[in-house]
CSV table of C-alpha atoms in Angstrom, one decimal:
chain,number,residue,atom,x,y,z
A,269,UNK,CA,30.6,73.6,-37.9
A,270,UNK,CA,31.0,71.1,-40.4
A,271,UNK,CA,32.4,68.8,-37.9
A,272,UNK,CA,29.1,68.7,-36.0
A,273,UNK,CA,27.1,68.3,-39.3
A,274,UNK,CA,29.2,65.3,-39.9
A,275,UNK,CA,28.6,64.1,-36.0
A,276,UNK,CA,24.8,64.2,-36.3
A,277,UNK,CA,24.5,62.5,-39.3
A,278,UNK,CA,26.7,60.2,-38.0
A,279,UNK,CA,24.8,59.7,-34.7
A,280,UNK,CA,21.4,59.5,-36.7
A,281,UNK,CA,22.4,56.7,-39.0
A,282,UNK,CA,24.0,54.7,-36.1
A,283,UNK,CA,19.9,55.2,-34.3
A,284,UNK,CA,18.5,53.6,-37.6
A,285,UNK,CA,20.8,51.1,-37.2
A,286,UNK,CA,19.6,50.8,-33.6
A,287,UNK,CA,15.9,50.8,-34.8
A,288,UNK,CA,16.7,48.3,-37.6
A,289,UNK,CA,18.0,46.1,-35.2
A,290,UNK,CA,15.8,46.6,-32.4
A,291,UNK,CA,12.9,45.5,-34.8
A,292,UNK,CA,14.8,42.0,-35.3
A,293,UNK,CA,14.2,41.4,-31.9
A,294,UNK,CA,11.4,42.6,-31.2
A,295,UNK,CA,10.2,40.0,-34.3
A,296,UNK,CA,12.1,37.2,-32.5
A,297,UNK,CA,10.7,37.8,-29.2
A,298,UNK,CA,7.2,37.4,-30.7
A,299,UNK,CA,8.0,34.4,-32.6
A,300,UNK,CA,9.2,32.6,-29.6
A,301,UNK,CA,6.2,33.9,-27.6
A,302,UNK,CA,4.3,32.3,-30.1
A,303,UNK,CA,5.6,28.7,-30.2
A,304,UNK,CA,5.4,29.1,-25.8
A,305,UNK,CA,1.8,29.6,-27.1
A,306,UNK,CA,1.7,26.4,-29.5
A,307,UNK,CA,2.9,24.1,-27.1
A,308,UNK,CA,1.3,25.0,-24.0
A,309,UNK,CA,-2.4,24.3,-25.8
A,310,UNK,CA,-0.3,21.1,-27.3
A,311,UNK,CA,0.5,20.0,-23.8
A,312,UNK,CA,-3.4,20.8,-22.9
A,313,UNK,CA,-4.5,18.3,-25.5
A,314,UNK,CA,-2.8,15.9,-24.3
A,315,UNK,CA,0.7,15.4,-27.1
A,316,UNK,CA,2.7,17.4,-24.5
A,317,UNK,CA,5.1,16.8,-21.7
A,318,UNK,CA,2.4,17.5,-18.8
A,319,UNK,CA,-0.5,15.3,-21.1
A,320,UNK,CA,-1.3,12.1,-20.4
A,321,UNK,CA,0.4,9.7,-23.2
A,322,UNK,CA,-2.0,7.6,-26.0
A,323,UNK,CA,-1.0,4.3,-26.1
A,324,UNK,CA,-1.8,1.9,-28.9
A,325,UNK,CA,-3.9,-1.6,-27.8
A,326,UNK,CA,-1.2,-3.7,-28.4
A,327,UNK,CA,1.1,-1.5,-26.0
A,328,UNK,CA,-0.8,-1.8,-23.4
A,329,UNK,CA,-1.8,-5.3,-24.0
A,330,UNK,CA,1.9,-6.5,-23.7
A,331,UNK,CA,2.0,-4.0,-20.7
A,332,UNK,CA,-0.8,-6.2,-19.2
A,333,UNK,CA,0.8,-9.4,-19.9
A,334,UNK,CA,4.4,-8.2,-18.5
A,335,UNK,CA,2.4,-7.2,-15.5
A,336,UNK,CA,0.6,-10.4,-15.2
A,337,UNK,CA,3.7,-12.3,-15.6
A,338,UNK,CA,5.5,-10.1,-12.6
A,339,UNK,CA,2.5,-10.8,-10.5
A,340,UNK,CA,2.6,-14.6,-11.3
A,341,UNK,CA,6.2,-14.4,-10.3
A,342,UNK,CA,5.2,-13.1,-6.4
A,343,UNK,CA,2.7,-15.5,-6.0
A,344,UNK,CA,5.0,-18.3,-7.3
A,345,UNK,CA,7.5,-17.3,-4.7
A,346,UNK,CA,5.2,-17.1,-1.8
A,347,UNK,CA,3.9,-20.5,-2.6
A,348,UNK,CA,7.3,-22.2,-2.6
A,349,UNK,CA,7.8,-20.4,0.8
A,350,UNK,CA,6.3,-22.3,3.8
A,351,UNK,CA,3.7,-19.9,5.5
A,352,UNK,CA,3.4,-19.6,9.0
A,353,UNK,CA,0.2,-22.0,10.6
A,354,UNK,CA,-2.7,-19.5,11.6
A,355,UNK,CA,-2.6,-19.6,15.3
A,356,UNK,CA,-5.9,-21.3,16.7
A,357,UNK,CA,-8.4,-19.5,17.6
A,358,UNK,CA,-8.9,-20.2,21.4
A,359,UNK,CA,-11.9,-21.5,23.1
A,360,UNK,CA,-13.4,-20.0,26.3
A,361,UNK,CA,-14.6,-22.9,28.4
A,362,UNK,CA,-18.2,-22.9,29.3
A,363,UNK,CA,-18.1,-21.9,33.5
A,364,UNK,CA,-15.5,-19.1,31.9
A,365,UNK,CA,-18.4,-17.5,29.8
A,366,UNK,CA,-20.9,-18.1,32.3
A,367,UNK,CA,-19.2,-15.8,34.9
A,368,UNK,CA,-19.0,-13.3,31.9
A,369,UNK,CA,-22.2,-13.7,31.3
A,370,UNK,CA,-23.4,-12.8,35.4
A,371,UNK,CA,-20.9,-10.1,35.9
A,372,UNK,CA,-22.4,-7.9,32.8
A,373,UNK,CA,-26.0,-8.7,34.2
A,374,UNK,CA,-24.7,-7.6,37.3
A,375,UNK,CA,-23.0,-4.4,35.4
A,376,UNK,CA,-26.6,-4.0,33.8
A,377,UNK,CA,-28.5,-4.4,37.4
A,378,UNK,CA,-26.7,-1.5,38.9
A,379,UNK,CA,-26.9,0.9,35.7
A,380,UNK,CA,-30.4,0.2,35.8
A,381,UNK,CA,-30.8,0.5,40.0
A,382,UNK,CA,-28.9,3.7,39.7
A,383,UNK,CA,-31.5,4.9,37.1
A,384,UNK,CA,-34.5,4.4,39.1
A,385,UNK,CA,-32.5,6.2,41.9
């Protein structure tokens, strides 16, 4: 009898043990929750990894002028390349545009005839 005396207490100290522990965790798990909190309104205002970054004026001034400069580079190297001559525009002779000129009227008579009809 004794014996199971000795197991029970035995078996209730090991579950405040359990409990005891169990707590601990429970603490961490909240703790953690809580900085998933802290940095997920961080990132809303803009300091975390899914904000956009604040940079200083002179930051993005020397970001302008490195960008001007790479720009300034193409065009340099387009100059010194020789471009191909634009090809001329062509020129319709003057009987050319005047048999244009009668077929659409023509094209326009028979819309119009077939109109009336």
């Amino acid at each position: 009898m004794s014996n199971l005396v000795e197991i029970q207490n035995e078996l209730q100290s090991k579950r405040k043990e359990l409990q005891h522990e169990l707590g601990r965790i429970d603490a961490a798990i909240s703790a953690l929750s809580g900085l998933s909190r802290q940095s997920v309104t961080a990132s809303s205002n803009g300091a975390g990894p899914t904000g956009r970054r604040i940079l200083s004026i002179g930051a993005r001034r020397r970001i302008a002028a490195a960008q001007r400069a790479r720009w300034a580079k193409v065009r340099a190297q387009k100059k010194g390349t020789v471009a191909a001559s634009p090809k001329k525009q062509r020129v319709m002779s003057l009987d050319a545009r005047r048999r244009i000129a009668a077929a659409q009227r023509a094209r326009w008579a028979k819309v119009r005839s077939q109109k009336k009809a």
